[in-house]
mmCIF file of C-alpha atoms in Angstrom:
data_model
loop_
_atom_site.group_PDB
_atom_site.id
_atom_site.type_symbol
_atom_site.label_atom_id
_atom_site.label_comp_id
_atom_site.label_asym_id
_atom_site.label_seq_id
_atom_site.Cartn_x
_atom_site.Cartn_y
_atom_site.Cartn_z
ATOM 1 C CA MET A 6 109.522 109.331 92.653
ATOM 2 C CA THR A 7 112.518 107.307 93.746
ATOM 3 C CA LEU A 8 112.828 109.326 96.923
ATOM 4 C CA LEU A 9 109.279 108.482 98.062
ATOM 5 C CA ASP A 10 109.690 104.819 97.198
ATOM 6 C CA ALA A 11 113.065 104.541 98.959
ATOM 7 C CA LEU A 12 111.814 106.316 102.055
ATOM 8 C CA TRP A 13 108.493 104.558 102.518
ATOM 9 C CA SER A 14 109.320 101.117 101.137
ATOM 10 C CA ARG A 15 112.828 100.665 102.530
ATOM 11 C CA GLY A 16 113.242 103.380 105.139
ATOM 12 C CA ASP A 17 116.139 104.717 103.066
ATOM 13 C CA GLU A 18 116.484 108.428 103.827
ATOM 14 C CA ALA A 19 119.458 109.010 101.518
ATOM 15 C CA PRO A 20 117.621 110.040 98.309
ATOM 16 C CA LEU A 21 115.439 112.471 100.260
ATOM 17 C CA ARG A 22 118.337 113.917 102.251
ATOM 18 C CA ALA A 23 120.275 114.415 99.017
ATOM 19 C CA LEU A 24 117.446 116.488 97.539
ATOM 20 C CA VAL A 25 115.953 118.576 100.335
ATOM 21 C CA SER A 26 116.782 122.203 100.905
ATOM 22 C CA ASP A 27 117.884 123.434 104.329
ATOM 23 C CA ASP A 28 114.477 124.997 104.934
ATOM 24 C CA PHE A 29 112.395 122.028 103.737
ATOM 25 C CA ARG A 30 108.883 121.889 105.194
ATOM 26 C CA TYR A 31 106.365 119.091 105.137
ATOM 27 C CA ALA A 32 102.651 119.679 105.577
ATOM 28 C CA LEU A 33 99.920 117.136 106.138
ATOM 29 C CA SER A 34 97.102 119.098 104.502
ATOM 30 C CA ALA A 35 97.402 122.835 104.049
ATOM 31 C CA GLY A 36 96.983 123.775 107.691
ATOM 32 C CA THR A 37 99.379 125.981 109.522
ATOM 33 C CA ARG A 38 101.224 123.094 111.178
ATOM 34 C CA THR A 39 104.220 122.088 109.123
ATOM 35 C CA MET A 40 107.156 119.838 109.961
ATOM 36 C CA ASP A 41 110.850 120.088 109.376
ATOM 37 C CA LEU A 42 112.794 117.192 107.909
ATOM 38 C CA SER A 43 113.417 115.386 111.194
ATOM 39 C CA ALA A 44 109.745 115.536 112.203
ATOM 40 C CA TYR A 45 108.719 114.278 108.776
ATOM 41 C CA LEU A 46 111.156 111.375 109.016
ATOM 42 C CA GLU A 47 109.849 110.571 112.484
ATOM 43 C CA THR A 48 106.329 110.374 111.047
ATOM 44 C CA VAL A 49 107.491 108.077 108.255
ATOM 45 C CA HIS A 50 109.337 105.763 110.623
ATOM 46 C CA GLY A 51 106.330 105.684 112.954
ATOM 47 C CA PHE A 52 104.122 104.540 110.095
ATOM 48 C CA ARG A 53 106.714 102.016 108.975
ATOM 49 C CA ALA A 54 106.762 100.591 112.495
ATOM 50 C CA ALA A 55 103.028 99.965 112.254
ATOM 51 C CA PHE A 56 102.965 98.613 108.686
ATOM 52 C CA SER A 57 105.695 96.326 107.435
ATOM 53 C CA PRO A 58 106.659 95.586 104.772
ATOM 54 C CA ILE A 59 105.349 98.568 102.835
ATOM 55 C CA GLU A 60 104.866 98.699 99.116
ATOM 56 C CA LEU A 61 104.258 101.940 97.223
ATOM 57 C CA LEU A 62 101.872 101.739 94.325
ATOM 58 C CA PHE A 63 101.976 104.815 92.115
ATOM 59 C CA HIS A 64 98.744 105.543 90.263
ATOM 60 C CA ARG A 65 99.908 108.695 88.465
ATOM 61 C CA VAL A 66 102.709 111.216 88.676
ATOM 62 C CA LEU A 67 102.320 114.629 87.031
ATOM 63 C CA CYS A 68 105.167 117.089 86.491
ATOM 64 C CA GLU A 69 104.796 120.753 85.651
ATOM 65 C CA GLY A 70 107.517 123.317 86.096
ATOM 66 C CA GLY A 71 109.098 122.817 89.469
ATOM 67 C CA ARG A 72 106.181 120.859 90.868
ATOM 68 C CA VAL A 73 105.369 117.193 90.981
ATOM 69 C CA ALA A 74 101.955 115.796 91.940
ATOM 70 C CA ALA A 75 101.943 112.151 92.942
ATOM 71 C CA HIS A 76 98.938 109.919 93.601
ATOM 72 C CA TYR A 77 99.903 106.689 95.301
ATOM 73 C CA SER A 78 98.881 104.036 97.802
ATOM 74 C CA LEU A 79 100.908 102.721 100.706
ATOM 75 C CA LEU A 80 100.216 99.018 101.116
ATOM 76 C CA GLY A 81 101.505 97.216 104.166
ATOM 77 C CA GLU A 82 100.803 94.536 106.706
ATOM 78 C CA HIS A 83 99.482 95.990 109.939
ATOM 79 C CA SER A 84 102.186 94.684 112.241
ATOM 80 C CA GLY A 85 102.378 97.323 114.971
ATOM 81 C CA PRO A 86 100.066 99.635 116.944
ATOM 82 C CA PHE A 87 98.473 102.327 114.798
ATOM 83 C CA TYR A 88 96.493 105.174 116.355
ATOM 84 C CA GLY A 89 95.428 102.926 119.200
ATOM 85 C CA THR A 90 94.569 99.956 116.975
ATOM 86 C CA GLU A 91 96.523 96.854 117.910
ATOM 87 C CA PRO A 92 98.166 94.909 115.059
ATOM 88 C CA THR A 93 95.659 92.977 112.997
ATOM 89 C CA GLY A 94 98.011 91.283 110.555
ATOM 90 C CA ARG A 95 95.819 92.567 107.765
ATOM 91 C CA VAL A 96 97.088 94.433 104.738
ATOM 92 C CA GLY A 97 96.135 98.083 105.016
ATOM 93 C CA SER A 98 96.007 100.584 102.175
ATOM 94 C CA LEU A 99 96.532 104.302 102.708
ATOM 95 C CA GLU A 100 95.641 106.636 99.877
ATOM 96 C CA VAL A 101 97.895 109.655 99.434
ATOM 97 C CA MET A 102 98.180 112.575 97.081
ATOM 98 C CA SER A 103 101.257 114.779 97.435
ATOM 99 C CA VAL A 104 102.554 117.907 95.755
ATOM 100 C CA LEU A 105 106.314 118.397 95.879
ATOM 101 C CA HIS A 106 107.852 121.785 95.176
ATOM 102 C CA PHE A 107 111.361 122.076 93.788
ATOM 103 C CA GLU A 108 113.462 125.217 93.571
ATOM 104 C CA ALA A 109 116.894 125.131 91.971
ATOM 105 C CA ASP A 110 116.674 121.325 91.959
ATOM 106 C CA ARG A 111 116.089 121.184 95.709
ATOM 107 C CA LEU A 112 112.934 119.920 97.364
ATOM 108 C CA VAL A 113 111.662 122.848 99.420
ATOM 109 C CA ARG A 114 108.142 121.785 100.322
ATOM 110 C CA GLN A 115 105.862 118.763 100.279
ATOM 111 C CA THR A 116 102.148 118.857 100.993
ATOM 112 C CA SER A 117 100.220 115.615 101.324
ATOM 113 C CA VAL A 118 96.578 114.756 101.828
ATOM 114 C CA THR A 119 95.912 111.303 103.240
ATOM 115 C CA ASP A 120 92.870 109.362 104.343
ATOM 116 C CA PHE A 121 93.876 107.941 107.729
ATOM 117 C CA LEU A 122 90.273 107.596 108.836
ATOM 118 C CA THR A 123 89.305 105.149 106.105
ATOM 119 C CA LEU A 124 92.423 103.093 106.810
ATOM 120 C CA ARG A 125 91.635 102.937 110.532
ATOM 121 C CA ARG A 126 88.003 102.008 109.886
ATOM 122 C CA ARG A 127 88.964 99.234 107.507
ATOM 123 C CA LEU A 128 91.423 97.771 109.986
ATOM 124 C CA ALA A 129 88.863 97.969 112.773
ATOM 125 C CA ALA A 130 86.059 96.554 110.635
ATOM 126 C CA ARG A 131 88.093 93.537 109.675
ATOM 127 C CA ASP A 132 88.793 92.845 113.337
ATOM 128 C CA THR A 133 85.149 92.459 114.275
ATOM 129 C CA MET B 26 101.045 116.457 73.476
ATOM 130 C CA SER B 27 97.426 115.752 74.310
ATOM 131 C CA PHE B 28 95.601 118.050 76.714
ATOM 132 C CA GLY B 29 92.391 116.083 77.089
ATOM 133 C CA GLY B 30 91.051 117.590 73.867
ATOM 134 C CA PHE B 31 92.050 121.170 74.680
ATOM 135 C CA ASP B 32 94.538 123.195 72.661
ATOM 136 C CA SER B 33 96.803 123.984 75.577
ATOM 137 C CA VAL B 34 97.627 123.054 79.112
ATOM 138 C CA GLU B 35 95.988 126.299 80.237
ATOM 139 C CA GLY B 36 92.734 125.281 78.560
ATOM 140 C CA LEU B 37 92.919 121.955 80.359
ATOM 141 C CA ARG B 38 93.702 123.593 83.697
ATOM 142 C CA GLY B 39 90.841 126.064 83.295
ATOM 143 C CA ALA B 40 88.399 123.237 82.596
ATOM 144 C CA ALA B 41 89.538 121.377 85.705
ATOM 145 C CA VAL B 42 89.055 124.417 87.925
ATOM 146 C CA ARG B 43 85.693 125.138 86.292
ATOM 147 C CA PHE B 44 84.507 121.582 86.981
ATOM 148 C CA MET B 45 85.387 121.748 90.677
ATOM 149 C CA GLU B 46 83.967 125.246 91.097
ATOM 150 C CA THR B 47 80.765 124.261 89.345
ATOM 151 C CA ALA B 48 80.429 121.185 91.522
ATOM 152 C CA TRP B 49 80.941 122.956 94.840
ATOM 153 C CA ARG B 50 79.815 126.539 94.274
ATOM 154 C CA GLN B 51 76.924 126.497 91.863
ATOM 155 C CA ARG B 52 74.827 123.657 93.257
ATOM 156 C CA ASP B 53 73.633 123.095 89.713
ATOM 157 C CA PRO B 54 73.634 119.367 88.886
ATOM 158 C CA ASP B 55 72.928 119.951 85.193
ATOM 159 C CA ALA B 56 75.978 122.200 84.913
ATOM 160 C CA VAL B 57 78.141 119.470 86.451
ATOM 161 C CA ARG B 58 76.634 116.818 84.171
ATOM 162 C CA ALA B 59 77.461 118.984 81.165
ATOM 163 C CA LEU B 60 81.159 119.017 82.075
ATOM 164 C CA ALA B 61 81.407 115.264 82.679
ATOM 165 C CA GLY B 62 81.933 112.771 79.894
ATOM 166 C CA PRO B 63 79.544 109.918 79.058
ATOM 167 C CA ASP B 64 81.708 107.334 80.864
ATOM 168 C CA TYR B 65 82.599 109.528 83.848
ATOM 169 C CA ARG B 66 83.510 107.674 87.057
ATOM 170 C CA TYR B 67 84.399 109.010 90.498
ATOM 171 C CA ALA B 68 86.739 107.112 92.801
ATOM 172 C CA LEU B 69 87.565 107.840 96.410
ATOM 173 C CA GLY B 70 91.270 107.124 96.281
ATOM 174 C CA SER B 71 92.187 104.465 93.794
ATOM 175 C CA HIS B 72 89.535 101.970 94.743
ATOM 176 C CA ASP B 73 87.567 99.934 92.283
ATOM 177 C CA ASP B 74 84.184 100.856 93.753
ATOM 178 C CA THR B 75 83.594 103.909 91.611
ATOM 179 C CA LEU B 76 80.526 106.095 91.203
ATOM 180 C CA PRO B 77 78.835 107.361 88.048
ATOM 181 C CA ILE B 78 78.063 111.066 87.778
ATOM 182 C CA GLU B 79 74.727 110.671 89.575
ATOM 183 C CA GLY B 80 76.518 109.075 92.535
ATOM 184 C CA TYR B 81 79.020 111.920 92.646
ATOM 185 C CA LEU B 82 76.180 114.436 92.555
ATOM 186 C CA ARG B 83 74.510 112.675 95.501
ATOM 187 C CA LEU B 84 77.790 112.834 97.404
ATOM 188 C CA LEU B 85 78.051 116.552 96.707
ATOM 189 C CA ALA B 86 74.451 117.093 97.764
ATOM 190 C CA THR B 87 75.053 115.239 101.038
ATOM 191 C CA PHE B 88 77.944 117.536 101.949
ATOM 192 C CA GLN B 89 76.167 120.644 100.744
ATOM 193 C CA HIS B 90 73.144 119.760 102.848
ATOM 194 C CA ALA B 91 75.262 119.240 105.976
ATOM 195 C CA PHE B 92 77.390 122.371 105.658
ATOM 196 C CA ASP B 93 76.371 126.004 105.283
ATOM 197 C CA ASP B 94 78.482 128.816 103.929
ATOM 198 C CA LEU B 95 80.678 126.418 101.962
ATOM 199 C CA VAL B 96 83.630 128.159 100.369
ATOM 200 C CA LEU B 97 85.946 126.406 97.943
ATOM 201 C CA ALA B 98 89.517 127.565 97.400
ATOM 202 C CA VAL B 99 91.796 126.140 94.741
ATOM 203 C CA LEU B 100 95.245 126.265 96.255
ATOM 204 C CA GLU B 101 97.207 124.661 93.509
ATOM 205 C CA THR B 102 97.051 122.825 90.205
ATOM 206 C CA VAL B 103 99.571 120.598 88.458
ATOM 207 C CA ALA B 104 98.747 119.650 84.870
ATOM 208 C CA GLU B 105 100.391 117.231 82.490
ATOM 209 C CA GLY B 106 99.036 115.329 79.517
ATOM 210 C CA ASP B 107 95.317 114.681 79.969
ATOM 211 C CA HIS B 108 95.479 115.016 83.759
ATOM 212 C CA VAL B 109 95.186 117.807 86.302
ATOM 213 C CA ALA B 110 95.825 117.439 90.022
ATOM 214 C CA LEU B 111 94.164 120.027 92.256
ATOM 215 C CA HIS B 112 94.725 120.821 95.909
ATOM 216 C CA LEU B 113 91.487 122.242 97.287
ATOM 217 C CA VAL B 114 90.272 123.514 100.616
ATOM 218 C CA LEU B 115 86.616 123.555 101.614
ATOM 219 C CA ALA B 116 85.558 125.750 104.496
ATOM 220 C CA GLY B 117 82.114 125.729 106.025
ATOM 221 C CA ARG B 118 79.849 125.400 109.048
ATOM 222 C CA HIS B 119 78.409 122.031 110.051
ATOM 223 C CA VAL B 120 74.653 122.552 110.424
ATOM 224 C CA ARG B 121 73.069 119.162 109.734
ATOM 225 C CA GLU B 122 73.922 115.553 110.532
ATOM 226 C CA LEU B 123 76.614 113.919 108.427
ATOM 227 C CA PHE B 124 77.882 110.319 108.702
ATOM 228 C CA GLY B 125 75.834 109.937 111.874
ATOM 229 C CA ILE B 126 77.515 112.903 113.545
ATOM 230 C CA ALA B 127 75.069 115.507 114.830
ATOM 231 C CA ALA B 128 75.645 119.131 113.872
ATOM 232 C CA ARG B 129 77.134 121.431 116.495
ATOM 233 C CA GLY B 130 77.693 124.471 114.335
ATOM 234 C CA SER B 131 81.403 123.765 114.132
ATOM 235 C CA GLU B 132 83.404 125.677 111.578
ATOM 236 C CA GLY B 133 86.470 124.350 109.889
ATOM 237 C CA ARG B 134 88.360 123.634 106.721
ATOM 238 C CA LEU B 135 88.839 120.387 104.895
ATOM 239 C CA ASP B 136 91.718 119.521 102.602
ATOM 240 C CA LEU B 137 91.261 117.403 99.545
ATOM 241 C CA MET B 138 93.318 116.591 96.514
ATOM 242 C CA THR B 139 91.668 115.518 93.311
ATOM 243 C CA ARG B 140 93.044 114.215 90.065
ATOM 244 C CA LEU B 141 90.946 114.718 86.950
ATOM 245 C CA GLU B 142 91.481 112.917 83.668
ATOM 246 C CA PHE B 143 89.951 114.534 80.592
ATOM 247 C CA ARG B 144 88.801 113.049 77.312
ATOM 248 C CA ASP B 145 87.275 115.117 74.525
ATOM 249 C CA ARG B 146 87.274 118.222 76.769
ATOM 250 C CA ARG B 147 85.165 116.574 79.455
ATOM 251 C CA VAL B 148 85.990 114.890 82.741
ATOM 252 C CA HIS B 149 86.445 111.174 82.191
ATOM 253 C CA ARG B 150 87.807 110.049 85.582
ATOM 254 C CA GLN B 151 87.995 111.722 88.974
ATOM 255 C CA TYR B 152 90.090 110.409 91.856
ATOM 256 C CA ALA B 153 89.925 112.093 95.253
ATOM 257 C CA VAL B 154 91.795 111.799 98.525
ATOM 258 C CA THR B 155 90.056 113.567 101.394
ATOM 259 C CA ASP B 156 91.327 114.213 104.894
ATOM 260 C CA PHE B 157 88.318 112.615 106.599
ATOM 261 C CA SER B 158 90.114 112.494 109.965
ATOM 262 C CA THR B 159 90.183 116.273 110.108
ATOM 263 C CA LEU B 160 86.599 116.483 108.858
ATOM 264 C CA THR B 161 85.428 114.191 111.650
ATOM 265 C CA ALA B 162 87.436 116.128 114.232
ATOM 266 C CA ILE B 163 85.847 119.370 113.046
ATOM 267 C CA MET B 164 82.337 117.966 113.276
ATOM 268 C CA ARG B 165 82.927 116.611 116.790
ATOM 269 C CA SER B 166 84.566 119.811 118.043
#
């Protein structure tokens, strides 16, 4: 999961760019709205602007065929505005599970489920 | 290679799907208890504050009370070793208060991913990440 660690921890797009297919799509949940690579990177950089530095903590990575399931936490200091919440300076933790699909050694699709609401509530609760 | 006590990865995968389907479709607590191991714990995310099987059953009952016409779809599974990750979608209609949000009859779908760890053919640990933001948006819509 070097590509996830490089991207989220250091903002290094190179490992991801080296792996993605031309028609890569990213989905937050399984809804119909998916993102292309540039929109995905914009989302990542937006989160990194709100939480810095970020550390990825992998709980488990499963591989089967051309698919990888990763369960991890993003830990970072809340240093910028996040969904209307001003910086608190607290360390926030965002839980994520992702499934990455590879075809012919290229990353074609990533679907992630995250719990933004719990993160926002924890940041808000610690402020009061 | 260990498959949580099963002979094959397909046996393990089938048990994982059966556990989730039993939990959400059958509304039969005893059937869920029978598939969980003696030291079963449920964790929302990776947090330390875990629930025993009775706590998980109460959580299920809370959702099942608040939503009618619940339909569970298993979109995907990834299995390796003693673990299975599942991407699930729950669809339903919000008919009773949940988390202090009054029911408005809203319909929607909720994404969740769950990772199950098996020991001796039963679920030993369950970790779940749920898109609560979308759930809340559905209930308020």
